[in-house]
CSV table of C-alpha atoms in Angstrom, one decimal:
chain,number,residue,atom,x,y,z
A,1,UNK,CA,0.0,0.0,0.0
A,2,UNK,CA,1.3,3.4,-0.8
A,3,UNK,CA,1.0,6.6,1.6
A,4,UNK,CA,-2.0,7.9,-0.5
A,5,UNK,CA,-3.5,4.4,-0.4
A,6,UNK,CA,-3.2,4.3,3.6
A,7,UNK,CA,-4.5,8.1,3.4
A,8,UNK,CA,-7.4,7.4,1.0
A,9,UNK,CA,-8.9,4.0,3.2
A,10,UNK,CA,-8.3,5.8,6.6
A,11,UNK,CA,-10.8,8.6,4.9
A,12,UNK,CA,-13.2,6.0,3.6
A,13,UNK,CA,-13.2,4.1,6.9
A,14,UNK,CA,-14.1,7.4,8.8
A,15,UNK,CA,-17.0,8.6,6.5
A,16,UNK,CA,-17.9,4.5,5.7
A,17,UNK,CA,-17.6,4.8,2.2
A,18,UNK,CA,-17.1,1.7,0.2
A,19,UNK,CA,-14.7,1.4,-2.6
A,20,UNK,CA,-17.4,1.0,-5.2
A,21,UNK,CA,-19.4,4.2,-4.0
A,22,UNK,CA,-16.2,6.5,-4.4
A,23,UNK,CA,-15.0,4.9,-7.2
A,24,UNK,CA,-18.5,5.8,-9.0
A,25,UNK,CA,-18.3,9.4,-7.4
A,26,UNK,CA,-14.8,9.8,-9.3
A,27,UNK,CA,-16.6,8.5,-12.3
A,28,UNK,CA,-13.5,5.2,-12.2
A,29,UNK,CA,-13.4,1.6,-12.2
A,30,UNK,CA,-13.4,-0.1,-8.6
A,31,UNK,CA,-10.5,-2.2,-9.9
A,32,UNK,CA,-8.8,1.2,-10.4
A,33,UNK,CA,-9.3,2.7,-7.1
A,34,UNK,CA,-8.5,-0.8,-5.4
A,35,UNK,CA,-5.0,-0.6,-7.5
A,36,UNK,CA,-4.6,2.9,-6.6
A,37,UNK,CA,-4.8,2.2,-2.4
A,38,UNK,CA,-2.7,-1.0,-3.1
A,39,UNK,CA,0.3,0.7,-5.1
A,40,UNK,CA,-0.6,-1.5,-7.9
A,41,UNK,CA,-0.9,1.7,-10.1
A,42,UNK,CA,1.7,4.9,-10.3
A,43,UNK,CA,0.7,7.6,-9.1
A,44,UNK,CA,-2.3,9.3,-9.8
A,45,UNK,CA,-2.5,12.6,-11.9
A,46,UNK,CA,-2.7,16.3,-10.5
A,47,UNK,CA,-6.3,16.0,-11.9
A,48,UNK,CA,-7.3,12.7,-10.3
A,49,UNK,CA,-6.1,13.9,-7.0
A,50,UNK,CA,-7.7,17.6,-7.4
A,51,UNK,CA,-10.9,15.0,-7.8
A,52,UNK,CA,-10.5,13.1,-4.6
A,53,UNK,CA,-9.8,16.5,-2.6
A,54,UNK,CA,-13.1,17.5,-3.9
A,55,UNK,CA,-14.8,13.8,-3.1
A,56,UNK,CA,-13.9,13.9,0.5
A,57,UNK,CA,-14.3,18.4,1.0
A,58,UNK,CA,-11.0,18.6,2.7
A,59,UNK,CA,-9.7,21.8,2.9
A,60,UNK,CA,-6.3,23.5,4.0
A,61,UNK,CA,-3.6,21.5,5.4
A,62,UNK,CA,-5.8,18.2,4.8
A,63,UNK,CA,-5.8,18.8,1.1
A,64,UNK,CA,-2.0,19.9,0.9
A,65,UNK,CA,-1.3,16.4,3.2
A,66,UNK,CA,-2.9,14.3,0.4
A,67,UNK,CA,-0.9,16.2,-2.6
A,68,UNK,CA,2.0,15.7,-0.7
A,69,UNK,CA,1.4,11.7,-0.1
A,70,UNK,CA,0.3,12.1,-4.0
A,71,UNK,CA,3.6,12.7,-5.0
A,72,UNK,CA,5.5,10.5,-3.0
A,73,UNK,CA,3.4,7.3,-3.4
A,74,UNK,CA,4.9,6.2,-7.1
A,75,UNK,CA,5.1,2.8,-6.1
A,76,UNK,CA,7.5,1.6,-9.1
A,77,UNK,CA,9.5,4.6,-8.9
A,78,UNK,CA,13.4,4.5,-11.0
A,79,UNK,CA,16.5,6.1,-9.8
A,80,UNK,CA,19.0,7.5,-12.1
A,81,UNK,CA,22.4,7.7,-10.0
A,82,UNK,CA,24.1,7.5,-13.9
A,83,UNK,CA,27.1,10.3,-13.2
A,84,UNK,CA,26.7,9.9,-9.2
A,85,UNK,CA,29.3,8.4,-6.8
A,86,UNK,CA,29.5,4.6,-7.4
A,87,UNK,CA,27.9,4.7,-3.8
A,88,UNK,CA,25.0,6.0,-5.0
A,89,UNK,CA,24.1,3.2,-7.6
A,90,UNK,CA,25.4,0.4,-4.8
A,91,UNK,CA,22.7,2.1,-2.1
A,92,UNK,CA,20.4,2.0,-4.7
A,93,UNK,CA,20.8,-1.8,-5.7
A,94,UNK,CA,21.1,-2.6,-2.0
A,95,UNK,CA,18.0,-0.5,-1.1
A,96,UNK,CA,16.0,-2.3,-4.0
A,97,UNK,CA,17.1,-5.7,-2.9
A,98,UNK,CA,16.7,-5.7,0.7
A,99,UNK,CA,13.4,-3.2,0.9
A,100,UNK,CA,11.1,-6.2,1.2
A,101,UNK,CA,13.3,-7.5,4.5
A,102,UNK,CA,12.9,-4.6,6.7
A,103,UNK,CA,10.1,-3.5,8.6
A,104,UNK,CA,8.5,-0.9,8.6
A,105,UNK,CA,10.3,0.6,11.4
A,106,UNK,CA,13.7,-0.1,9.6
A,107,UNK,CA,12.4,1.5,6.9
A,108,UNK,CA,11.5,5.0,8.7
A,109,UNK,CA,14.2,5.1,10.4
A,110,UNK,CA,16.3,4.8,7.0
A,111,UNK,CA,14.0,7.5,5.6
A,112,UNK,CA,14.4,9.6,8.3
A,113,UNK,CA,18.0,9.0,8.3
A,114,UNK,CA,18.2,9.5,4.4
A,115,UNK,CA,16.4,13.2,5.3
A,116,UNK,CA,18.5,14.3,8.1
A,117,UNK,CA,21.8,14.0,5.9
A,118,UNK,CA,20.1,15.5,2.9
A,119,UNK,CA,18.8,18.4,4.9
A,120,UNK,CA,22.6,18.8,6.2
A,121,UNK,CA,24.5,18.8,3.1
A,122,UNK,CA,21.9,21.2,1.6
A,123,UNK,CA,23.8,24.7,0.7
């Protein structure tokens, strides 16, 4: 499941709406909207999620959350590290083979890890 799929089931679960009901609403297949929560699809367009916002009437902050989980819920997403440090295209490989073993707290903390040394090195 992606961050937006998490995002878009914790909304359903709170109003009880079922899959089929907002799938019709966003004028898509169920099978769609299913894929979509599941990561099974990338992620959706600008237009799609302007269409959910407008489904569930968030506002604000609420909205700008499920942009933000929008963007970072490609779920096959590629990594060029092609003129990087050789380090870069071994943490990639490594990351891409060993994902599947951690859990999920491994896997914040190696996010959060990630962001603290990016935020650092920044200019």
């Amino acid at each position: 499941m992606t961050p937006l799929g998490a995002k878009l089931r914790k909304l359903r679960a709170e109003r009880s709406i079922a899959l089929k009901d907002m799938a019709k609403a966003l004028n898509v297949s169920s099978a769609y909207l299913s894929a979509l929560e599941h990561g099974k699809r990338g992620k959706p367009t600008w237009f799609m999620v302007q269409r959910i916002i407008a489904y569930f009437n968030v506002i604000w902050d609420e909205a700008e959350e499920i942009q933000r989980l929008a963007e970072i819920s490609d779920p096959k997403m590629t990594i060029d590290t092609s003129g990087m440090a050789p380090e870069a295209t071994e943490l990639t490989n490594v990351l891409g083979r060993e994902i599947a073993r951690l859990t999920p707290e491994d896997m914040k903390a190696v996010r959060d890890e990630v962001m603290r040394r990016a935020v650092r090195s920044k200019p």
